[in-house]
Amino acid sequence: MINKQVILKNRPKGYPDENTWQLESNEITELQDGEILIEHHYISLDPAMRGWMNDSKSYIPPVALDHVMRAGAIGKVIKTNNNPKFEVGDCVTSWGGVQQYSITNGDGWFKVDESLASMPMYLGTLGMPGMTAYFGILEVGKVKQGDIVLVSGAAGAVGAIVGQIAKIKGCTVIGIAGGKEKCDYIVNELGFDGAIDYKNENIYSALKKKCPKGIDVFFDNVGGVILDAALSKLRMHAKVIICGAISQYNNKSKVQGPSNYLSLLVTRSTMQGLMVMDYTKDFGKAVKEMSGWLQEGKLKSKEDIYNGIENFQETYNRLFTGNKNGKLVLKVKE
Amino acid sequence: MINKQVILKNRPKGYPDENTWQLESNEITELQDGEILIEHHYISLDPAMRGWMNDSKSYIPPVALDHVMRAGAIGKVIKTNNNPKFEVGDCVTSWGGVQQYSITNGDGWFKVDESLASMPMYLGTLGMPGMTAYFGILEVGKVKQGDIVLVSGAAGAVGAIVGQIAKIKGCTVIGIAGGKEKCDYIVNELGFDGAIDYKNENIYSALKKKCPKGIDVFFDNVGGVILDAALSKLRMHAKVIICGAISQYNNKSKVQGPSNYLSLLVTRSTMQGLMVMDYTKDFGKAVKEMSGWLQEGKLKSKEDIYNGIENFQETYNRLFTGNKNGKLVLKVKE
């Protein structure tokens, strides 16, 4: 039985290229006692993957060269050799990586309930991006009714959920996204109060118009110019949540730091980093609440699904070109 | 009776020059009912003065052109016209400005007790810089025993107090200052655990050596390269207190933002702005506690006093050249 695997061969400088990954077909080995074989149905594509390829100290070790590229995965147990926790047919998710099968003793894998949501949704709204949004806006942002919330990357896997949760909590929510289609989507389908199209508007003057009273909470997935512009509009005691900086991940020179950071001083505001793994113990509670919102129609989830592990690199690139329409997922089951 | 006043004539770009201020001699007007006349003995020179000259939105309005330059002042009431709160001989302090006398109804002026500390000390350790240090390190930084604290501008009016309070609270304290003399001073006289001479050491390698375990609390008065270097050494859940950015105040181009701000994400840390005016209602309590520490010898206060309102500009420049030795104060009483 053959496992197609995407292997990290070279650490990219800037954008990954044809030398970064290699697709290999390897024979699946026999299960040892206690192991299970998982067939991956889908893998998750997330901006954080870019950081995992750099050979620098971070919140998790970099992906080792000649190893399978790290990615969230979801699939089904198709074989077990006396594993005490999992059975054939279980739907399970973890960091399975960009490959078609995983062999594991089950550590770090979680069973999910397919009757509550589809597999791709467990990689998005009910997966890491959704958890990031939930704990970021509620635990770090501590939003309350009436807050003016600005979200960058607002049509993305995290941003779309952030904005919807803030709406559920009674906030005014403005989203920043690239292009008319995404802006229309977050306002008309997700219920945001306004949108700023950073590709076609001057971000400073758009913020002046859309957030005339300033911003209480800024949830940033983007960095760069957008972070600077948002800092210039903070209200007193505002909160800036640093979730990511997708505009900076492929820089060959150093990251663009926020020139307007002294706005934190003038407004007595706080800028805080968010790492979803810190909330692992409460994921169950969050999934339950968010499933409820999904069922009540208060929360909408959209996945953009591509097909075939051969198309991994092309699909990955969509994260950074913005050429996608919802949470990016790749189907790897043939 | 003549009042010599330093008037803001032009808003500087970069460093102030000979066109920025003008020294004028103006006749003092008669006191209206309820007013007092205060003779300034000393005025305070602080880096924040640079920001007050810019015509931009900030935490207080800019100094208006053709008005007296804003500054903290201390002196004595020498005349009163039925003021209910102050008497001749009272020692008082407020934003008197760079001039020799103030006429006021007393709003915003505070009496101080000369038996507890000298007038210059009330502009430093027991004035705004001391209050900034006290509330910054205790209320924003929330330092606790065992924390590793890094302070920039460590021989300055704020930094020297920050480090000493952190030592009182049982922290390990490293200071960054410019030149051997200042570094020796903070270690040998103020009891810091270590010093980094940013003028003669590579800040990154010095931090690696002096803070091998990283930093729990960074109190930043400086910004620029020093902020970036400190961000690269944060421990988990660290706090970065933004008090000022003296390295950036005279920039003609935009402020250098911290390239390493994504370290906040990796370490789940917080960067927060500090504004001393937010704590005005607790100043009395702080002055009392700090006076106690001064009397017990736990806290040392050093003022660098120059003489003559004519020398205002030259003395002001010392803030930015670092050519000073303690809290910078100008005696304006002739």
XYZ file of C-alpha atoms in Angstrom:
668
model
C 0.000 0.000 0.000
C 1.434 3.341 -1.077
C 1.497 6.561 0.971
C 2.041 9.706 -1.058
C 3.923 12.195 1.084
C 5.040 15.794 0.636
C 8.588 16.053 1.961
C 10.355 19.275 2.943
C 13.597 19.252 0.945
C 14.871 22.826 1.223
C 14.053 25.769 3.469
C 12.592 28.525 1.304
C 13.815 32.108 1.334
C 10.751 34.183 0.598
C 8.104 32.193 -1.265
C 8.509 28.416 -1.576
C 9.548 27.275 -5.051
C 9.906 24.003 -6.952
C 12.870 22.991 -4.774
C 11.036 23.394 -1.468
C 8.981 20.204 -1.418
C 9.106 16.840 -3.126
C 6.221 14.417 -3.573
C 7.283 10.860 -2.703
C 5.452 7.561 -2.845
C 6.476 5.246 -0.044
C 5.303 1.796 0.990
C 3.343 1.737 4.243
C 5.074 -0.322 6.942
C 3.420 -2.919 9.180
C 1.629 -1.740 12.325
C 3.480 -2.343 15.573
C 1.562 -3.467 18.632
C -0.786 -0.675 19.789
C -0.572 1.294 16.544
C -3.318 2.442 14.209
C -3.367 3.279 10.513
C -5.258 6.451 9.623
C -6.330 7.296 6.109
C -6.242 11.084 5.730
C -9.237 12.508 3.924
C -8.307 16.174 4.116
C -5.367 18.295 5.145
C -5.501 21.871 6.333
C -3.600 24.723 4.672
C -2.722 27.545 7.037
C -0.446 30.597 6.889
C 1.435 29.353 9.947
C 2.937 26.625 7.738
C 5.283 29.225 6.282
C 6.845 29.863 9.685
C 7.303 26.174 10.421
C 9.716 25.918 7.486
C 12.149 28.489 8.898
C 15.091 27.201 10.872
C 14.560 29.551 13.796
C 13.403 29.329 17.382
C 9.662 29.628 17.599
C 6.688 28.243 19.480
C 7.241 24.791 17.937
C 10.355 23.286 16.339
C 10.705 23.786 12.582
C 9.776 20.949 10.242
C 12.966 18.915 9.819
C 14.430 18.626 6.336
C 13.573 15.332 4.586
C 10.531 14.931 6.816
C 6.845 15.103 5.947
C 5.565 18.690 5.817
C 3.571 19.513 8.960
C -0.160 20.147 8.536
C -3.408 19.539 10.330
C -5.159 16.441 8.966
C -8.451 14.634 9.397
C -9.403 11.138 8.365
C -10.498 7.703 9.491
C -8.908 4.841 11.336
C -8.755 1.973 8.838
C -6.686 -0.536 10.794
C -5.688 -1.079 14.401
C -3.234 -3.391 16.105
C -4.640 -3.607 19.632
C -4.881 0.129 20.181
C -6.856 0.689 23.383
C -8.311 4.062 22.415
C -9.309 3.968 18.759
C -11.412 1.681 16.601
C -11.693 1.175 12.881
C -14.125 3.753 11.536
C -13.290 6.479 14.084
C -13.024 9.945 12.581
C -9.835 11.504 13.964
C -7.770 14.672 13.629
C -4.267 15.862 14.546
C -1.012 17.079 12.981
C -1.019 14.252 10.454
C 1.066 16.136 7.904
C 0.824 16.449 4.134
C 0.474 12.753 3.344
C -2.259 10.241 2.681
C -1.803 8.009 5.723
C -0.501 8.225 9.276
C 0.737 5.407 11.462
C 0.597 6.349 15.152
C -0.026 5.026 18.643
C -2.792 7.639 18.787
C -1.034 10.197 21.020
C -2.214 13.666 20.124
C -5.091 12.416 17.937
C -8.660 13.353 18.792
C -11.937 11.709 17.835
C -14.516 14.052 16.351
C -18.236 13.631 15.853
C -19.086 13.657 12.147
C -22.774 14.083 12.944
C -22.073 17.587 14.248
C -20.012 18.877 11.342
C -18.244 17.808 8.151
C -14.610 16.776 8.113
C -13.386 19.978 6.375
C -15.240 22.027 8.997
C -13.196 20.290 11.696
C -10.084 21.729 10.023
C -11.629 25.208 9.952
C -14.388 26.577 12.120
C -14.208 23.700 14.599
C -10.460 23.227 14.196
C -7.373 25.324 14.884
C -8.548 28.436 12.992
C -11.881 28.421 14.791
C -10.258 27.826 18.169
C -7.815 30.658 17.462
C -10.700 32.973 16.667
C -12.769 31.911 19.674
C -10.066 32.226 22.337
C -8.454 35.225 20.675
C -11.505 37.415 20.586
C -13.054 36.181 23.850
C -10.089 35.435 26.124
C -7.446 37.854 24.847
C -9.715 40.516 23.348
C -12.329 40.140 26.084
C -14.842 41.873 23.806
C -17.999 43.224 25.355
C -21.231 44.585 23.970
C -20.758 47.882 22.176
C -17.048 47.462 21.434
C -15.842 48.558 18.023
C -13.889 45.622 16.629
C -11.626 45.704 13.588
C -10.437 42.431 12.016
C -7.814 42.037 9.312
C -7.798 39.015 7.028
C -11.529 39.208 7.655
C -12.594 36.747 4.969
C -9.959 34.237 6.056
C -10.379 31.113 8.135
C -9.695 32.916 11.419
C -10.921 36.433 10.618
C -14.372 35.368 9.423
C -15.017 33.551 12.700
C -13.572 36.378 14.810
C -15.967 38.858 13.248
C -18.992 36.608 13.606
C -18.273 35.866 17.264
C -17.825 39.585 17.926
C -21.224 40.173 16.284
C -22.781 37.476 18.485
C -21.362 39.366 21.471
C -22.980 42.632 20.400
C -19.981 44.454 18.932
C -19.769 46.694 15.886
C -17.487 44.831 13.503
C -15.486 46.142 10.554
C -13.453 43.735 8.451
C -10.465 44.348 6.196
C -10.233 42.043 3.179
C -8.828 42.055 -0.346
C -11.266 42.633 -3.193
C -14.932 43.452 -3.626
C -16.095 39.844 -3.546
C -14.638 39.161 -0.109
C -15.859 42.493 1.231
C -19.383 41.811 -0.007
C -19.221 38.332 1.499
C -18.320 39.447 5.031
C -20.986 42.152 5.048
C -23.818 40.451 3.201
C -23.338 36.848 4.249
C -21.512 37.058 7.579
C -23.224 40.178 8.896
C -20.209 42.408 9.474
C -21.175 46.091 9.861
C -18.661 47.247 7.285
C -15.724 46.230 5.154
C -12.549 47.851 3.898
C -11.070 46.614 0.639
C -7.347 47.096 1.204
C -6.585 46.336 -2.433
C -8.723 49.193 -3.708
C -8.974 51.679 -0.831
C -6.515 53.817 1.080
C -6.543 52.065 4.405
C -6.050 55.241 6.481
C -8.900 57.180 4.895
C -11.142 54.107 4.830
C -10.589 53.614 8.562
C -11.418 57.246 9.191
C -14.710 56.712 7.384
C -15.629 53.252 8.652
C -14.364 53.622 12.224
C -14.963 57.324 12.931
C -15.011 56.711 16.690
C -11.848 54.613 16.622
C -11.218 50.984 17.529
C -11.557 49.175 20.858
C -10.219 45.821 19.715
C -8.058 45.110 16.674
C -7.572 41.458 15.758
C -4.593 41.310 13.411
C -3.773 38.471 11.059
C -1.883 40.580 8.560
C 0.711 43.031 9.987
C 2.540 45.608 7.874
C 0.692 48.692 6.689
C -2.643 47.447 8.009
C -1.315 47.108 11.547
C 0.165 50.580 11.381
C -3.092 52.068 10.140
C -5.119 50.354 12.858
C -2.705 51.554 15.555
C -3.350 55.110 14.423
C -7.059 54.712 15.252
C -6.985 53.120 18.694
C -9.370 54.357 21.356
C -8.277 54.648 24.962
C -7.350 51.335 26.621
C -7.720 49.467 23.335
C -6.526 45.919 22.755
C -4.472 44.781 19.783
C -4.391 41.014 19.361
C -1.438 39.754 17.361
C -2.548 36.490 15.796
C -0.398 36.548 12.684
C 1.301 38.695 10.076
C 0.646 37.070 6.731
C 1.920 40.151 4.870
C 5.363 39.563 6.366
C 5.850 35.788 6.271
C 7.556 35.673 2.888
C 9.796 38.712 3.443
C 13.386 38.160 2.461
C 14.423 41.157 4.538
C 13.293 41.794 8.087
C 9.712 42.099 9.241
C 8.158 45.550 8.980
C 7.680 46.629 12.581
C 4.722 48.848 13.457
C 5.954 52.464 13.237
C 2.863 53.600 15.063
C 3.493 51.467 18.135
C 3.792 54.593 20.289
C 0.055 54.890 19.872
C -0.020 52.210 22.595
C 1.479 54.802 24.913
C -0.778 57.680 23.924
C -3.903 55.539 24.288
C -2.687 53.317 27.162
C -3.386 50.305 24.999
C -2.181 46.738 25.027
C -0.731 44.626 22.228
C -0.756 40.946 23.019
C 0.309 37.781 21.264
C -2.137 34.908 20.860
C -1.225 31.247 20.643
C -4.114 28.845 20.347
C -2.273 25.914 21.909
C -2.460 27.689 25.258
C -6.192 26.945 25.353
C -6.108 23.246 24.434
C -7.805 22.151 27.618
C -10.849 24.273 26.794
C -11.202 23.262 23.125
C -14.049 20.881 23.984
C -16.102 23.644 25.543
C -15.447 25.929 22.575
C -16.356 23.277 19.994
C -19.613 22.669 21.843
C -20.548 26.349 21.940
C -19.546 26.932 18.333
C -21.420 23.839 17.107
C -24.467 25.320 18.789
C -23.990 28.620 16.971
C -23.531 26.750 13.681
C -26.758 24.844 14.214
C -28.659 27.997 15.176
C -27.350 29.667 12.026
C -25.558 32.367 14.034
C -22.204 31.255 12.701
C -21.436 30.452 9.080
C -18.573 28.289 7.958
C -17.173 28.220 4.455
C -14.499 25.880 3.164
C -12.673 26.117 -0.131
C -11.740 22.556 -1.007
C -9.168 21.518 -3.600
C -8.379 18.030 -4.689
C -5.269 15.851 -4.873
C -2.040 15.772 -2.885
C -0.226 16.447 -6.208
C -1.755 19.935 -6.053
C -0.454 20.757 -2.577
C 1.990 23.492 -3.586
C -0.438 25.208 -5.935
C -3.120 25.124 -3.242
C -0.705 26.333 -0.551
C 0.159 29.352 -2.718
C -3.470 30.467 -2.563
C -2.939 31.292 1.127
C -0.650 34.135 0.147
C -2.185 35.271 -3.124
C -5.582 35.455 -1.448
C -7.020 33.497 -4.384
C -9.385 31.436 -2.254
C -12.875 31.542 -0.975
C -13.103 30.337 2.618
C -10.979 28.040 4.732
C -8.435 26.352 2.459
C -8.540 22.552 2.574
C -6.970 19.900 0.361
C -8.603 16.526 -0.188
C -5.850 13.908 -0.227
C -7.949 10.727 -0.202
C -8.024 9.188 -3.657
C 8.758 93.073 37.938
C 10.086 91.100 34.981
C 9.280 87.487 34.074
C 11.757 85.845 31.728
C 9.904 83.349 29.583
C 10.940 80.818 26.946
C 8.418 81.053 24.121
C 7.828 78.405 21.445
C 8.222 80.247 18.137
C 8.545 77.441 15.578
C 7.827 73.722 15.604
C 11.104 71.891 15.120
C 11.671 69.189 12.542
C 14.176 66.849 14.097
C 16.266 68.574 16.760
C 15.227 72.042 17.948
C 17.448 74.834 16.647
C 17.956 78.558 17.244
C 14.564 79.327 15.684
C 12.592 77.005 17.958
C 12.436 79.096 21.114
C 12.828 82.738 22.012
C 13.649 84.145 25.430
C 11.396 87.103 26.259
C 11.243 89.445 29.228
C 7.711 90.481 30.064
C 6.262 92.641 32.803
C 4.228 90.682 35.372
C 0.579 91.752 35.459
C -1.482 92.515 38.562
C -3.090 89.607 40.428
C -6.832 89.238 39.914
C -9.018 88.296 42.852
C -8.209 84.724 43.960
C -4.907 84.528 42.114
C -1.439 83.772 43.401
C 2.027 84.664 42.134
C 4.527 81.826 42.187
C 8.243 82.322 41.843
C 9.697 79.294 40.038
C 12.916 78.006 41.559
C 13.473 75.065 39.244
C 12.024 73.666 36.065
C 12.137 70.069 34.954
C 13.650 68.924 31.645
C 12.091 65.756 30.299
C 12.230 63.890 26.971
C 8.442 64.170 26.669
C 8.920 67.890 25.966
C 10.005 66.976 22.451
C 6.626 65.425 21.704
C 4.692 68.390 23.083
C 6.162 70.583 20.326
C 4.735 68.490 17.487
C 1.449 69.602 16.011
C -0.155 66.178 16.234
C -2.849 64.495 18.276
C -1.424 63.044 21.445
C -2.253 62.547 25.101
C -2.177 66.310 25.673
C -2.515 69.183 23.207
C 0.730 70.482 21.717
C 2.280 73.643 23.125
C 0.738 76.495 21.121
C 3.064 78.681 19.076
C 3.920 81.985 20.773
C 3.115 80.459 24.156
C 5.406 79.612 27.047
C 7.125 76.233 26.579
C 5.473 73.589 28.772
C 7.550 72.137 31.617
C 7.141 70.926 35.151
C 8.096 73.636 37.652
C 8.525 74.037 41.394
C 8.739 77.192 43.449
C 7.168 79.283 46.149
C 4.065 81.370 46.472
C 5.281 84.943 46.916
C 1.987 86.831 46.700
C -1.700 86.001 47.019
C -4.858 87.942 46.319
C -7.396 86.175 48.543
C -6.626 82.682 47.272
C -8.414 80.232 49.576
C -5.971 77.368 49.134
C -2.444 78.754 49.101
C -0.434 81.054 51.355
C 2.746 83.011 50.857
C 5.678 80.689 51.504
C 3.966 77.525 50.289
C 6.205 75.313 48.177
C 4.188 74.308 45.104
C 4.599 72.365 41.891
C 2.747 71.973 38.581
C 3.148 72.559 34.833
C 4.464 76.065 35.397
C 6.385 76.185 32.115
C 9.827 77.490 31.224
C 9.532 80.872 32.901
C 10.448 82.507 36.173
C 6.960 83.202 37.506
C 3.431 81.861 37.220
C 0.181 83.654 37.898
C -2.642 81.199 38.583
C -5.801 80.602 40.584
C -4.005 77.518 41.882
C -5.863 74.900 39.861
C -3.544 71.992 39.157
C -0.879 73.178 41.623
C 0.106 70.971 44.532
C 1.772 71.833 47.831
C 4.811 69.745 48.682
C 6.622 69.231 51.950
C 10.177 70.573 51.731
C 11.118 68.791 54.938
C 10.755 65.448 53.160
C 12.824 66.224 50.075
C 14.546 69.016 48.180
C 12.778 70.978 45.453
C 14.747 69.366 42.589
C 13.850 65.946 43.991
C 10.176 66.850 43.656
C 10.789 67.250 39.930
C 12.501 63.871 39.743
C 12.174 60.964 42.123
C 9.106 62.401 43.841
C 7.785 64.077 40.681
C 6.559 62.885 37.296
C 9.604 60.707 36.491
C 9.404 58.978 39.860
C 5.646 58.500 39.581
C 6.112 57.105 36.070
C 8.649 54.624 37.365
C 6.574 53.636 40.384
C 3.279 53.013 38.606
C 4.944 51.647 35.497
C 6.919 48.918 37.170
C 4.367 48.104 39.888
C 0.964 48.639 38.239
C 1.714 47.900 34.575
C 4.722 45.614 34.989
C 3.316 43.981 38.149
C 6.810 42.749 38.977
C 7.163 39.988 41.507
C 10.080 38.481 43.362
C 12.428 36.582 41.064
C 11.416 38.356 37.863
C 14.196 39.252 35.468
C 13.735 42.929 34.680
C 15.466 44.840 31.891
C 15.380 48.656 31.869
C 16.523 50.935 29.069
C 17.580 54.502 29.752
C 18.613 52.976 33.062
C 20.646 55.929 34.340
C 17.882 58.360 33.422
C 15.326 59.996 35.675
C 12.749 57.239 35.162
C 14.980 54.225 34.510
C 17.112 54.649 37.620
C 14.009 54.580 39.811
C 12.430 51.690 37.899
C 15.489 49.547 38.504
C 15.746 50.437 42.178
C 12.069 49.682 42.821
C 12.428 46.364 41.015
C 15.400 45.563 43.258
C 13.327 46.467 46.346
C 10.726 43.970 45.089
C 13.300 41.177 44.786
C 13.882 41.140 41.049
C 17.081 40.606 39.114
C 17.660 43.909 37.314
C 19.794 44.648 34.263
C 20.068 48.211 32.990
C 20.986 49.542 29.561
C 22.794 52.882 29.569
C 25.257 54.803 27.436
C 28.889 54.834 28.541
C 31.006 53.262 31.251
C 30.332 55.956 33.829
C 26.571 55.473 33.756
C 26.896 51.697 33.729
C 29.193 51.776 36.743
C 26.794 54.141 38.481
C 23.712 51.920 38.148
C 25.590 48.816 39.287
C 27.836 50.246 41.992
C 25.662 52.990 43.403
C 22.110 51.914 42.601
C 22.602 48.175 43.089
C 21.531 46.896 39.662
C 22.690 43.337 39.011
C 24.229 44.198 35.683
C 24.577 46.849 33.023
C 24.857 46.943 29.254
C 26.699 49.845 27.658
C 24.831 50.281 24.393
C 27.431 52.724 23.112
C 30.253 50.220 23.393
C 28.622 46.784 23.294
C 26.619 44.863 20.738
C 23.222 44.887 22.380
C 22.201 41.436 21.132
C 25.294 39.642 22.334
C 25.343 41.630 25.575
C 21.742 40.593 26.288
C 22.627 36.972 25.602
C 25.359 37.234 28.208
C 23.615 39.371 30.826
C 20.112 37.877 30.493
C 20.856 34.248 29.596
C 17.450 33.128 30.886
C 15.579 35.879 29.033
C 13.469 38.759 30.297
C 10.186 38.764 32.231
C 9.630 42.514 32.221
C 11.169 45.071 29.880
C 10.678 48.720 30.780
C 11.457 50.726 27.657
C 12.314 54.405 27.557
C 14.331 54.236 24.363
C 12.767 52.301 21.454
C 14.616 51.553 18.202
C 17.309 48.897 18.165
C 17.152 48.409 21.925
C 13.450 47.559 21.848
C 14.030 45.096 19.027
C 16.868 43.415 20.875
C 14.828 43.118 24.072
C 11.879 41.629 22.168
C 14.175 38.901 20.900
C 14.857 37.793 24.499
C 11.375 37.672 26.018
C 10.404 34.773 28.237
C 6.923 33.276 28.100
C 4.144 35.659 29.148
C 6.563 38.566 29.427
C 5.533 42.203 29.762
C 6.935 45.060 27.714
C 6.149 48.475 29.155
C 6.299 51.284 26.626
C 7.143 54.402 28.579
C 8.964 56.337 25.895
C 11.169 56.125 22.826
C 13.860 58.769 23.219
C 15.851 57.319 20.303
C 12.971 58.189 17.963
C 11.741 61.594 19.147
C 13.936 63.639 16.839
C 13.444 61.480 13.744
C 12.674 63.434 10.625
C 11.348 60.280 8.988
C 8.934 57.882 10.603
C 9.477 56.074 13.864
C 11.356 52.778 13.659
C 8.771 50.165 14.552
C 9.867 47.012 16.365
C 10.627 44.404 13.679
C 10.650 41.730 16.342
C 7.104 42.406 17.516
C 6.039 38.902 16.463
C 8.011 37.736 19.468
C 4.891 38.818 21.388
C 3.053 36.047 19.584
C 5.672 33.357 20.037
C 6.006 34.107 23.758
C 2.362 35.127 24.401
C 3.629 38.414 25.744
C 2.053 41.798 26.243
C 3.256 45.232 25.190
C 1.481 48.029 26.987
C 1.634 51.795 26.977
C 2.127 53.704 30.211
C 0.852 57.182 30.961
C 1.582 58.508 34.414
C -1.404 60.876 34.480
C -3.690 57.854 34.738
C -2.482 57.355 38.300
C -2.799 60.931 39.579
C -5.225 59.993 42.339
C -2.623 57.642 43.856
C 0.382 59.984 43.655
C 0.101 60.808 47.366
C 0.405 57.176 48.350
C 3.375 56.690 46.035
C 5.191 59.801 47.293
C 4.734 58.565 50.835
C 6.119 55.115 50.097
C 9.002 56.473 48.053
C 9.898 59.090 50.678
C 10.131 56.194 53.111
C 12.482 54.308 50.824
C 14.593 57.460 50.365
C 14.890 57.916 54.121
C 15.760 54.269 54.659
C 18.462 54.570 51.980
C 16.780 51.929 49.786
C 16.237 54.447 47.024
C 18.813 56.913 45.763
C 17.981 60.080 43.925
C 20.413 62.071 41.827
C 19.735 65.411 40.196
C 21.907 67.174 37.653
C 21.205 70.869 38.150
C 22.098 73.631 35.693
C 21.653 77.309 36.222
C 19.895 80.141 34.394
C 16.838 80.285 32.174
C 19.158 81.672 29.457
C 20.712 78.208 29.314
C 17.427 76.383 28.733
C 18.145 75.218 25.200
C 21.654 74.059 25.944
C 20.407 72.173 28.999
C 17.468 70.680 27.088
C 19.886 69.283 24.489
C 21.566 67.216 27.190
C 18.417 65.083 27.339
C 19.179 63.738 23.894
C 22.970 63.745 23.875
C 22.953 61.873 27.183
C 25.492 64.392 28.501
C 24.000 64.535 31.973
C 24.356 62.867 35.284
C 20.985 62.265 36.943
C 17.598 63.918 36.633
C 18.019 67.077 34.549
C 16.813 70.249 36.309
C 17.297 73.924 35.511
C 17.412 76.560 38.220
C 15.538 79.602 36.951
C 15.395 81.688 40.144
C 17.941 84.462 39.972
